Amino acid sequence: MSNLIDDDPRIIEFDVRTDEMLVNMGPQHPSTHGVLRLVLRTDGEIVSEVEPHIGYLHRCAEKIGENITPRQWIPYTDRLDYLAAMNMNLGWALTVEKLMRHEVSEKARHLRVLIAEFNRIASHLVGMGAYGLDLGTFSPFLYAFREREKILDLFEEACGARLTYSYLTVGGATADLPPGWLQKCEAFLDQFAPMIQEYHTLLTTNAIFVKRTAGIGVLSREMAIDYGCSGPVLRGSGVDQDMRRDGESIYTAMYDGYAFEVAVQKDGRYPRDHAYPAVPTDAVLGDCWHRFFVRMVEVVQSMDLVRQAIDRYAACRDPLGEPLKLAEKLPVGDAYLETEAPKGQMGFYVVGNGTPIPWRVRARSSSFSNLSVTHELCRGCLIADVPAIVGSLDIVMGEIDR
Amino acid sequence: MRGPGFLEQLEVACPGAVVGRNLEALDPWIEVAGDRLADVCRWLKNSSVPRFDSLQCITAVDWFEPDPKKAAKVTWQPHLELVYHLWSVSARASLVLKVNLPRWSGDIPGHLPEIPSVAGIWRTADWHEREVFDLSGVSFTGHPDLRRILCPEDWEGYPLRKDYEMPLHYHGIRGK
């Protein structure tokens, strides 16, 4: 392996030139969102090449999954995207249910929509706040975390954990919501709704923020598809795809009867755009600003979905149902399912061989593919734009390194 | 997955490339001969209706039972299986390709089995193939930059192989 590096012509060339520099960003850099190392090849302030080095958080979760039952692997899914652990639980639970051809109760279905969308708000709040931090403004981060804290409090009340929930599980959920939880959730939404305007003032329409993000890191539609980007990164480039609407029936059935519009710019307009500030004139479809804005639109959309789910959940008279047994036998066969997690399409693949322990477990991470496009976006940008671009991808290293 | 009509078109475009199929499975799949994989993928990306413009995931499954007692009971021969999950953004359709490989090239342990890279067809495959190489030990011929991605560069062995054993030491760190 070391020979490969020694013979690399780029490195040899670097040795003889004087005006270019290799700059290591990370793995402990605050704006790389965890332990990500970016090696920048710079000429003055211009970045000519970026190479991400990943794997600092690698735990080989897939190998662990081959030695325990699917329900026992739920806590490991928490640690993939630890900012949206509920969505990870849900993705894995649905994949195993697909393999076992199991259907959850009506009440569990609405509970899952409620919890997953609620977690999406929390995840986007971190994405938004931390993005402001990357660009040098501290207050939006504090405002975002203040509200997120309340969501975590509610999750703690529901399942006892604030970050790694293991709440949604194969066959339903580990417990029903405690009495009075729905009212608290509604009270939070009422209090949270006016805050959105604050965020728009602080970031979306802020002149400095727009200067730093509009027209920066433009990702074309074709390139986004070619690199397998998904979620807000894909929709920020104008691709109309959302697994909640376009995915497999076992997943889309969860959202049957729910009204929502995919947060994507169509014919120059975002859905319900009268409620949002206007798109700045400098912004180009596919740039950092649009990726950020898609997340902001999704926060409002998720609030709406949570409200719809609260009504439906409250109307359910049937019991929630028990989750599957810890050591239920898996049928022979394989199943792959992608769900729309806040960061993008999270795919799980499971191969069963007739025993309770899966033969193979695979987690296809959205951040992994989203990050792989960095070197294209950063080519020719300024060093100061690198955090702006990487931050706009909203990656989580736990999910990339697995 | 399209119907049988789609498979006939594939047969016309790449004769003899499809060597197996299971259209009744949960995710219907077709098995492709390893040496024809690049042809099939190029056709699926550029010419098929619908065009599969996005690669979602590449997985390697190691079909090998290290326990001799259990190995006597299994019905399959030891092999590696590569699974490609494709997606068409315009048609919102999915397709699963499977390729069977020997566990080791020429049955010599340590000699990685080879398969043509599809990184030139879908850029997603670049990092995904590096990951499969890193964890499952498959060599992708024609890959622009095939090196380990998640494990350190001097790591030995392929952790997702069923007969993998954790090293006892790594730079003075205890492994077990």
Coordinates of C-alpha atoms in Angstrom, one line a residue:
Chain A
M1 CA 0.0 0.0 0.0
S2 CA 2.7 2.5 0.9
N3 CA 4.3 2.1 -2.5
L4 CA 1.1 3.3 -4.0
I5 CA 1.5 6.6 -2.2
D6 CA 5.2 7.0 -2.9
D7 CA 4.6 6.7 -6.6
D8 CA 1.7 9.0 -6.8
P9 CA 2.7 11.7 -9.3
R10 CA 0.7 14.3 -7.5
I11 CA 2.8 13.9 -4.4
I12 CA 6.1 13.9 -6.4
E13 CA 5.0 17.0 -8.2
F14 CA 4.1 18.6 -4.9
D15 CA 7.7 18.0 -3.7
V16 CA 9.3 20.0 -6.4
R17 CA 6.8 22.9 -6.6
T18 CA 7.0 25.8 -4.2
D19 CA 3.8 27.8 -4.7
E20 CA 1.3 25.1 -3.8
M21 CA 0.5 23.8 -0.4
L22 CA -1.2 20.8 1.1
V23 CA -3.4 21.8 3.9
N24 CA -4.9 19.3 6.4
M25 CA -8.3 20.3 7.6
G26 CA -9.4 18.1 10.4
P27 CA -9.9 15.4 11.7
Q28 CA -10.5 17.7 14.7
H29 CA -11.6 20.8 12.8
P30 CA -14.8 22.3 14.3
S31 CA -16.4 22.8 10.9
T32 CA -15.9 19.3 9.6
H33 CA -18.9 18.0 11.7
G34 CA -17.1 15.2 13.5
V35 CA -13.9 13.4 12.6
L36 CA -13.5 14.1 8.9
R37 CA -10.2 15.0 7.4
L38 CA -10.0 17.0 4.2
V39 CA -6.7 17.3 2.5
L40 CA -6.8 20.6 0.5
R41 CA -4.3 21.3 -2.3
T42 CA -4.1 25.0 -2.4
D43 CA -2.6 27.7 -4.5
G44 CA -2.7 30.8 -2.4
E45 CA -6.4 31.1 -1.4
I46 CA -7.7 28.9 -4.2
V47 CA -8.4 25.2 -3.6
S48 CA -7.5 23.1 -6.6
E49 CA -8.2 19.7 -5.1
V50 CA -10.0 18.3 -2.0
E51 CA -9.7 14.8 -0.8
P52 CA -11.8 13.6 2.0
H53 CA -10.3 10.9 4.3
I54 CA -12.9 9.0 6.3
G55 CA -13.1 6.0 8.6
Y56 CA -12.1 7.6 11.9
L57 CA -15.4 6.5 13.4
H58 CA -15.5 3.1 11.7
R59 CA -16.9 0.3 14.0
C60 CA -17.9 -2.2 11.3
A61 CA -21.5 -2.1 12.4
E62 CA -22.4 -4.4 9.5
K63 CA -20.3 -7.1 11.0
I64 CA -21.9 -6.7 14.4
G65 CA -25.3 -7.0 12.7
E66 CA -24.3 -10.5 11.4
N67 CA -23.9 -11.7 14.9
I68 CA -27.0 -10.5 16.7
T69 CA -30.8 -10.5 15.9
P70 CA -32.4 -7.6 14.0
R71 CA -34.0 -6.2 17.2
Q72 CA -30.7 -6.3 19.0
W73 CA -29.2 -4.3 16.2
I74 CA -31.6 -1.4 16.7
P75 CA -29.3 0.3 19.2
Y76 CA -26.5 0.2 16.6
T77 CA -28.7 2.0 14.1
D78 CA -29.1 4.8 16.7
R79 CA -25.4 5.3 16.3
L80 CA -25.4 5.7 12.5
D81 CA -27.1 9.1 12.2
Y82 CA -27.1 10.0 15.9
L83 CA -28.9 13.3 15.1
A84 CA -31.9 11.4 13.7
A85 CA -31.8 8.1 15.5
M86 CA -35.6 7.6 15.2
N87 CA -35.4 7.7 11.5
M88 CA -32.5 5.1 11.5
N89 CA -34.6 2.8 13.8
L90 CA -37.5 3.2 11.5
G91 CA -35.5 2.4 8.3
W92 CA -34.1 -0.8 9.7
A93 CA -37.4 -1.9 11.3
L94 CA -39.2 -1.4 8.0
T95 CA -36.5 -3.4 6.1
V96 CA -36.8 -6.3 8.4
E97 CA -40.6 -6.1 8.3
K98 CA -40.4 -6.2 4.6
L99 CA -38.3 -9.4 4.7
M100 CA -40.7 -10.9 7.2
R101 CA -43.8 -9.6 5.4
H102 CA -45.0 -8.1 8.6
E103 CA -47.5 -5.3 8.9
V104 CA -47.7 -3.0 11.9
S105 CA -51.0 -1.8 13.5
E106 CA -52.7 1.4 12.3
K107 CA -51.8 3.1 15.6
A108 CA -48.1 2.1 15.3
R109 CA -48.1 3.5 11.7
H110 CA -49.3 7.0 12.8
L111 CA -46.9 6.9 15.8
R112 CA -44.0 6.3 13.5
V113 CA -45.0 9.2 11.2
L114 CA -45.3 11.4 14.2
I115 CA -42.0 10.4 15.8
A116 CA -40.0 10.3 12.5
E117 CA -41.2 13.7 11.4
F118 CA -40.6 15.2 14.8
N119 CA -37.0 13.9 14.7
R120 CA -36.6 15.4 11.2
I121 CA -37.3 18.8 12.7
A122 CA -34.6 18.2 15.4
S123 CA -32.1 17.0 12.8
H124 CA -32.7 20.0 10.5
L125 CA -32.4 22.4 13.5
V126 CA -28.9 21.0 14.2
G127 CA -28.1 21.2 10.4
M128 CA -29.2 24.8 10.3
G129 CA -27.6 26.0 13.5
A130 CA -24.3 24.3 12.9
Y131 CA -24.3 25.7 9.4
G132 CA -24.5 29.2 10.8
L133 CA -21.7 28.3 13.1
D134 CA -19.6 27.1 10.1
L135 CA -20.1 30.5 8.5
G136 CA -19.1 32.4 11.6
T137 CA -22.4 33.4 13.2
F138 CA -23.0 32.0 16.7
S139 CA -26.6 33.1 17.6
P140 CA -28.6 30.9 15.2
F141 CA -26.9 27.9 16.7
L142 CA -28.1 28.8 20.2
Y143 CA -31.6 29.6 19.0
A144 CA -31.7 26.3 17.1
F145 CA -30.4 24.3 20.1
R146 CA -32.9 26.0 22.4
E147 CA -35.8 24.6 20.4
R148 CA -34.1 21.2 19.8
E149 CA -33.7 20.8 23.5
K150 CA -37.5 20.9 23.9
I151 CA -37.9 18.1 21.3
L152 CA -35.2 16.0 23.1
D153 CA -37.1 16.6 26.4
L154 CA -40.3 15.2 24.7
F155 CA -38.4 12.2 23.3
E156 CA -36.9 11.6 26.7
E157 CA -40.3 11.5 28.2
A158 CA -41.5 9.0 25.5
C159 CA -38.6 6.6 25.6
G160 CA -36.1 7.6 28.3
A161 CA -33.2 8.6 26.0
R162 CA -32.2 11.9 24.6
L163 CA -30.1 10.9 21.6
T164 CA -30.0 7.1 21.1
Y165 CA -33.6 6.2 21.4
S166 CA -34.1 2.6 20.1
Y167 CA -37.8 3.5 20.4
L168 CA -39.2 2.4 17.0
T169 CA -38.4 -1.2 16.6
V170 CA -39.2 -4.2 14.5
G171 CA -42.9 -4.8 14.7
G172 CA -43.9 -1.4 16.1
A173 CA -42.5 0.6 19.0
T174 CA -41.1 -0.4 22.3
A175 CA -43.8 1.5 24.3
D176 CA -46.8 3.7 23.8
L177 CA -46.6 7.4 24.3
P178 CA -47.1 8.5 27.9
P179 CA -50.4 10.3 28.8
G180 CA -50.4 14.0 28.1
W181 CA -47.5 13.7 25.6
L182 CA -49.6 14.7 22.6
Q183 CA -50.7 17.9 24.3
K184 CA -47.1 18.8 25.2
C185 CA -46.2 18.1 21.6
E186 CA -48.9 20.4 20.3
A187 CA -47.9 23.1 22.7
F188 CA -44.4 22.9 21.5
L189 CA -45.5 23.2 17.8
D190 CA -47.6 26.3 18.7
Q191 CA -44.7 27.9 20.4
F192 CA -42.2 26.8 17.7
A193 CA -44.1 28.0 14.6
P194 CA -43.3 31.7 15.1
M195 CA -39.6 31.0 15.6
I196 CA -39.2 30.0 11.9
Q197 CA -39.5 33.6 11.0
E198 CA -36.6 34.4 13.4
Y199 CA -34.4 31.8 11.7
H200 CA -35.2 33.4 8.3
T201 CA -34.2 36.8 9.6
L202 CA -31.0 35.5 11.2
L203 CA -29.9 33.3 8.3
T204 CA -32.0 32.9 5.1
T205 CA -32.3 36.6 4.3
N206 CA -29.2 37.8 6.2
A207 CA -27.0 39.7 3.7
I208 CA -23.7 38.2 4.9
F209 CA -25.2 34.7 4.9
V210 CA -26.5 35.1 1.4
K211 CA -23.1 36.4 0.2
R212 CA -21.4 33.3 1.7
T213 CA -23.8 30.8 0.3
A214 CA -25.5 32.0 -2.9
G215 CA -23.8 30.8 -6.0
I216 CA -21.3 28.8 -4.0
G217 CA -20.8 25.1 -4.5
V218 CA -23.2 24.7 -7.4
L219 CA -24.2 21.1 -7.8
S220 CA -25.8 20.3 -11.2
R221 CA -28.8 18.0 -11.4
E222 CA -27.0 15.5 -13.5
M223 CA -24.0 15.4 -11.2
A224 CA -26.2 15.0 -8.1
I225 CA -27.8 11.9 -9.7
D226 CA -24.6 10.5 -10.9
Y227 CA -23.0 10.7 -7.5
G228 CA -26.0 9.2 -5.8
C229 CA -26.8 12.3 -3.8
S230 CA -30.1 12.2 -2.0
G231 CA -32.3 14.1 0.4
P232 CA -32.0 17.9 0.6
V233 CA -28.8 17.8 -1.4
L234 CA -30.6 16.2 -4.3
R235 CA -33.7 18.4 -4.0
G236 CA -31.6 21.5 -3.6
S237 CA -30.4 20.8 -7.2
G238 CA -34.0 20.7 -8.4
V239 CA -34.6 16.9 -8.6
D240 CA -38.1 16.2 -7.6
Q241 CA -37.6 13.0 -5.6
D242 CA -38.7 12.1 -2.1
M243 CA -38.9 8.5 -0.9
R244 CA -41.9 9.3 1.2
R245 CA -43.8 9.8 -2.0
D246 CA -41.7 7.8 -4.6
G247 CA -40.3 4.9 -2.5
E248 CA -41.5 1.4 -2.1
S249 CA -45.1 0.7 -1.1
I250 CA -44.2 -0.6 2.3
Y251 CA -42.7 2.8 3.1
T252 CA -45.1 5.1 1.2
A253 CA -48.1 3.2 2.8
M254 CA -47.0 4.7 6.1
Y255 CA -47.8 8.2 4.6
D256 CA -51.1 7.2 3.0
G257 CA -53.7 9.9 3.6
Y258 CA -51.1 12.5 4.7
A259 CA -50.9 15.7 2.7
F260 CA -47.5 17.1 2.0
E261 CA -45.6 18.6 -0.9
V262 CA -42.0 17.6 -1.8
A263 CA -39.7 20.5 -0.9
V264 CA -38.2 21.2 -4.3
Q265 CA -38.1 24.2 -6.6
K266 CA -40.4 23.6 -9.6
D267 CA -40.8 26.2 -12.3
G268 CA -38.8 28.6 -10.2
R269 CA -41.0 28.3 -7.2
Y270 CA -41.0 26.4 -3.9
P271 CA -44.3 24.9 -2.7
R272 CA -46.3 27.4 -0.6
D273 CA -43.5 30.0 -1.2
H274 CA -45.7 32.9 -0.2
A275 CA -44.9 31.9 3.4
Y276 CA -41.2 32.1 2.9
P277 CA -38.8 34.9 2.1
A278 CA -38.0 35.4 -1.6
V279 CA -35.1 33.5 -3.2
P280 CA -32.1 36.0 -3.4
T281 CA -31.2 37.1 -6.9
D282 CA -27.7 35.7 -6.6
A283 CA -28.8 32.2 -5.7
V284 CA -28.5 29.6 -8.4
L285 CA -30.4 26.3 -8.2
G286 CA -28.0 23.7 -6.7
D287 CA -25.9 26.1 -4.6
C288 CA -25.4 26.1 -0.8
W289 CA -28.2 28.5 -0.2
H290 CA -30.8 26.2 -1.9
R291 CA -29.6 23.1 0.0
F292 CA -30.0 25.1 3.2
F293 CA -33.4 26.5 2.2
V294 CA -34.8 23.1 1.3
R295 CA -34.1 22.1 4.9
M296 CA -36.0 25.1 6.2
V297 CA -39.0 24.3 4.0
E298 CA -38.9 20.7 5.3
V299 CA -39.0 21.9 8.9
V300 CA -42.3 23.6 8.3
Q301 CA -43.6 20.7 6.2
S302 CA -42.6 18.2 9.0
M303 CA -44.5 20.4 11.6
D304 CA -47.5 20.1 9.4
L305 CA -47.1 16.3 9.2
V306 CA -46.6 16.0 12.9
R307 CA -49.9 17.8 13.5
Q308 CA -51.7 15.5 11.0
A309 CA -50.2 12.5 12.7
I310 CA -51.2 13.7 16.2
D311 CA -54.9 13.9 15.0
R312 CA -54.8 10.4 13.4
Y313 CA -52.9 8.8 16.3
A314 CA -55.3 10.3 18.8
A315 CA -58.3 8.9 16.8
C316 CA -56.9 5.3 16.8
R317 CA -58.8 3.2 19.3
D318 CA -56.9 -0.1 18.6
P319 CA -54.0 -1.1 20.7
L320 CA -50.4 -0.3 19.6
G321 CA -49.5 -4.0 19.4
E322 CA -46.4 -5.8 20.6
P323 CA -43.1 -5.6 18.8
L324 CA -41.8 -8.9 17.3
K325 CA -40.0 -11.3 19.6
L326 CA -36.3 -10.7 20.2
A327 CA -35.3 -13.9 18.4
E328 CA -37.9 -14.2 15.6
K329 CA -36.7 -16.4 12.8
L330 CA -35.9 -14.6 9.5
P331 CA -37.1 -16.2 6.3
V332 CA -34.7 -17.2 3.6
G333 CA -34.3 -14.3 1.2
D334 CA -33.1 -10.7 1.0
A335 CA -34.8 -7.3 1.2
Y336 CA -33.5 -3.8 0.4
L337 CA -35.4 -0.7 1.4
E338 CA -34.6 3.0 1.3
T339 CA -36.3 5.5 3.5
E340 CA -36.2 9.3 3.5
A341 CA -34.1 10.2 6.5
P342 CA -33.4 13.9 7.2
K343 CA -29.9 13.6 5.6
G344 CA -31.1 11.7 2.6
Q345 CA -32.1 8.2 1.5
M346 CA -31.0 5.7 4.1
G347 CA -30.9 2.2 2.7
F348 CA -30.8 -1.0 4.6
Y349 CA -30.2 -4.5 3.1
V350 CA -30.8 -7.7 5.0
V351 CA -30.2 -11.3 4.0
G352 CA -32.0 -13.9 6.0
N353 CA -31.1 -17.7 6.1
G354 CA -33.9 -19.2 8.2
T355 CA -32.2 -18.4 11.6
P356 CA -33.0 -15.5 13.9
I357 CA -29.6 -14.0 13.0
P358 CA -29.2 -12.3 9.6
W359 CA -26.6 -13.6 7.2
R360 CA -25.7 -10.2 6.0
V361 CA -26.6 -6.7 7.1
R362 CA -25.8 -3.6 5.0
A363 CA -26.4 0.0 5.7
R364 CA -26.2 2.3 2.7
S365 CA -25.6 5.8 4.1
S366 CA -26.8 8.9 2.4
S367 CA -24.1 11.1 3.9
F368 CA -21.5 8.7 2.4
S369 CA -22.7 9.5 -1.2
N370 CA -23.3 13.1 -0.4
L371 CA -19.8 13.6 0.9
S372 CA -18.3 11.9 -2.2
V373 CA -19.3 14.8 -4.3
T374 CA -17.2 17.3 -2.2
H375 CA -14.2 17.2 -4.5
E376 CA -16.3 18.3 -7.5
L377 CA -17.9 21.1 -5.5
C378 CA -14.7 22.5 -4.0
R379 CA -12.6 22.5 -7.2
G380 CA -11.5 26.1 -7.7
C381 CA -13.3 27.6 -4.7
L382 CA -11.7 29.7 -1.9
I383 CA -10.5 28.0 1.3
A384 CA -13.1 29.9 3.2
D385 CA -15.8 28.4 1.0
V386 CA -14.8 24.8 1.9
P387 CA -16.7 24.9 5.3
A388 CA -19.6 26.6 3.6
I389 CA -19.8 23.7 1.0
V390 CA -19.2 20.8 3.4
G391 CA -21.6 22.3 5.9
S392 CA -24.3 22.6 3.3
L393 CA -24.1 18.9 2.7
D394 CA -25.1 18.4 6.3
I395 CA -23.2 15.2 6.9
V396 CA -22.9 13.0 10.0
M397 CA -19.8 11.0 10.4
G398 CA -21.4 8.2 12.4
E399 CA -23.4 7.4 9.3
I400 CA -20.5 7.7 6.9
D401 CA -18.0 5.5 8.8
R402 CA -20.6 3.1 10.3
Chain B
M1 CA -38.2 -4.1 -12.1
R2 CA -39.9 -4.1 -15.5
G3 CA -41.7 -7.2 -16.9
P4 CA -40.3 -10.0 -19.1
G5 CA -40.3 -7.5 -22.0
F6 CA -37.5 -5.6 -20.3
L7 CA -35.5 -8.8 -20.0
E8 CA -36.0 -9.6 -23.7
Q9 CA -34.6 -6.1 -24.6
L10 CA -31.7 -6.8 -22.4
E11 CA -31.1 -10.1 -24.1
V12 CA -31.1 -8.4 -27.5
A13 CA -28.7 -5.7 -26.3
C14 CA -26.3 -8.0 -24.4
P15 CA -26.9 -11.6 -25.6
G16 CA -26.1 -14.2 -23.1
A17 CA -25.3 -11.8 -20.3
V18 CA -28.2 -12.8 -18.0
V19 CA -27.4 -16.2 -16.5
G20 CA -30.2 -16.4 -13.8
R21 CA -33.2 -14.6 -12.5
N22 CA -35.8 -14.7 -9.8
L23 CA -38.7 -12.5 -10.6
E24 CA -40.8 -13.8 -7.7
A25 CA -38.5 -12.6 -5.0
L26 CA -39.3 -9.7 -2.7
D27 CA -36.9 -7.6 -4.8
P28 CA -36.9 -9.3 -8.1
W29 CA -33.3 -9.8 -9.3
I30 CA -31.4 -10.9 -12.4
E31 CA -28.0 -12.5 -12.3
V32 CA -25.4 -11.3 -14.7
A33 CA -22.2 -13.0 -15.8
G34 CA -19.2 -11.2 -14.2
D35 CA -17.3 -10.5 -17.4
R36 CA -20.4 -8.9 -19.0
L37 CA -21.3 -6.7 -16.1
A38 CA -19.9 -3.5 -17.6
D39 CA -21.8 -4.0 -20.9
V40 CA -25.0 -4.6 -19.1
C41 CA -24.5 -1.6 -16.8
R42 CA -23.7 0.7 -19.7
W43 CA -26.8 -0.4 -21.5
L44 CA -28.9 0.1 -18.3
K45 CA -27.4 3.6 -17.7
N46 CA -27.7 4.9 -21.3
S47 CA -30.1 3.0 -23.5
S48 CA -32.7 1.0 -21.6
V49 CA -36.3 2.2 -21.0
P50 CA -36.4 3.4 -18.3
R51 CA -32.8 4.5 -17.9
F52 CA -31.3 3.5 -14.6
D53 CA -29.4 6.7 -14.0
S54 CA -28.6 6.1 -10.4
L55 CA -26.7 3.4 -8.5
Q56 CA -27.9 3.2 -4.9
C57 CA -25.8 0.6 -3.3
I58 CA -23.2 -2.1 -3.9
T59 CA -23.1 -5.0 -1.4
A60 CA -20.9 -8.0 -1.2
V61 CA -22.3 -11.1 0.5
D62 CA -19.8 -13.8 1.6
W63 CA -21.5 -17.2 1.2
F64 CA -19.1 -19.2 3.3
E65 CA -19.7 -21.2 6.5
P66 CA -16.6 -21.3 8.7
D67 CA -18.1 -23.9 11.1
P68 CA -17.5 -27.3 9.5
K69 CA -20.5 -28.9 11.2
K70 CA -22.8 -26.3 9.8
A71 CA -21.0 -26.2 6.5
A72 CA -21.9 -29.9 5.9
K73 CA -25.6 -28.9 6.0
V74 CA -25.7 -25.9 3.7
T75 CA -27.0 -26.3 0.2
W76 CA -24.8 -23.7 -1.6
Q77 CA -21.2 -23.8 -2.7
P78 CA -18.9 -21.2 -1.1
H79 CA -18.9 -18.0 -3.2
L80 CA -19.1 -14.3 -3.1
E81 CA -22.2 -12.5 -4.3
L82 CA -22.2 -8.9 -5.4
V83 CA -25.5 -7.1 -5.3
Y84 CA -26.1 -3.9 -7.2
H85 CA -29.2 -1.9 -6.4
L86 CA -30.1 0.4 -9.2
W87 CA -32.7 3.2 -9.3
S88 CA -34.3 5.2 -12.1
V89 CA -35.0 8.7 -11.0
S90 CA -37.4 9.5 -13.9
A91 CA -39.4 6.3 -13.8
R92 CA -39.0 5.7 -10.0
A93 CA -38.2 2.1 -10.6
S94 CA -35.7 -0.1 -9.1
L95 CA -33.6 -3.0 -10.4
V96 CA -31.4 -5.5 -8.6
L97 CA -28.3 -7.1 -10.3
K98 CA -26.4 -10.0 -8.8
V99 CA -23.1 -11.3 -9.8
N100 CA -21.5 -14.4 -8.4
L101 CA -17.7 -14.5 -7.9
P102 CA -15.3 -17.1 -6.5
R103 CA -14.2 -16.3 -3.0
W104 CA -10.6 -16.2 -4.1
S105 CA -9.2 -15.9 -7.6
G106 CA -8.0 -19.4 -8.7
D107 CA -9.0 -20.7 -5.2
I108 CA -5.7 -19.4 -3.9
P109 CA -6.4 -17.6 -0.5
G110 CA -5.2 -14.0 -0.7
H111 CA -5.8 -13.6 -4.4
L112 CA -8.7 -11.3 -4.7
P113 CA -11.5 -12.1 -7.2
E114 CA -11.8 -9.6 -10.0
I115 CA -14.8 -7.9 -11.5
P116 CA -15.0 -4.9 -13.9
S117 CA -15.5 -1.6 -12.2
V118 CA -18.6 0.4 -12.9
A119 CA -17.2 3.6 -11.5
G120 CA -17.0 5.0 -15.0
I121 CA -20.7 4.5 -15.5
W122 CA -22.0 5.7 -12.1
R123 CA -19.8 7.9 -10.0
T124 CA -21.5 6.5 -6.9
A125 CA -19.6 3.3 -7.5
D126 CA -16.2 5.0 -6.9
W127 CA -16.5 5.1 -3.1
H128 CA -18.9 2.1 -2.9
E129 CA -16.4 -0.2 -4.7
R130 CA -13.6 1.1 -2.5
E131 CA -15.7 0.1 0.5
V132 CA -16.4 -3.4 -0.9
F133 CA -12.7 -3.8 -1.7
D134 CA -11.8 -2.6 1.8
L135 CA -14.3 -4.7 3.8
S136 CA -15.0 -7.7 1.6
G137 CA -11.9 -8.1 -0.6
V138 CA -13.1 -7.8 -4.2
S139 CA -10.7 -6.3 -6.8
F140 CA -12.5 -3.9 -9.2
T141 CA -10.5 -3.8 -12.4
G142 CA -10.4 -0.4 -14.1
H143 CA -11.3 1.5 -10.9
P144 CA -9.5 4.9 -10.9
D145 CA -8.3 4.8 -7.3
L146 CA -8.8 1.4 -5.6
R147 CA -7.5 1.6 -2.0
R148 CA -9.0 1.2 1.4
I149 CA -11.5 3.8 2.5
L150 CA -12.8 3.0 6.0
C151 CA -9.9 0.9 7.4
P152 CA -6.3 2.2 7.7
E153 CA -4.2 1.7 4.6
D154 CA -2.0 -0.9 6.3
W155 CA -4.9 -3.0 7.7
E156 CA -4.7 -6.7 6.9
G157 CA -7.6 -8.9 5.9
Y158 CA -11.1 -8.2 4.9
P159 CA -13.4 -7.8 7.9
L160 CA -16.7 -8.7 6.2
R161 CA -15.4 -12.1 5.1
K162 CA -17.0 -14.8 7.2
D163 CA -13.6 -16.4 8.0
Y164 CA -12.0 -13.1 9.0
E165 CA -10.1 -13.1 12.2
M166 CA -9.4 -9.9 14.1
P167 CA -5.6 -9.2 14.3
L168 CA -4.1 -9.7 17.7
H169 CA -2.1 -6.6 17.5
Y170 CA -2.2 -3.4 15.4
H171 CA 0.7 -1.0 16.0
G172 CA 0.9 -2.0 19.6
I173 CA -2.8 -1.8 20.2
R174 CA -4.4 -5.1 21.5
G175 CA -6.9 -6.4 19.0
K176 CA -8.7 -9.0 21.1

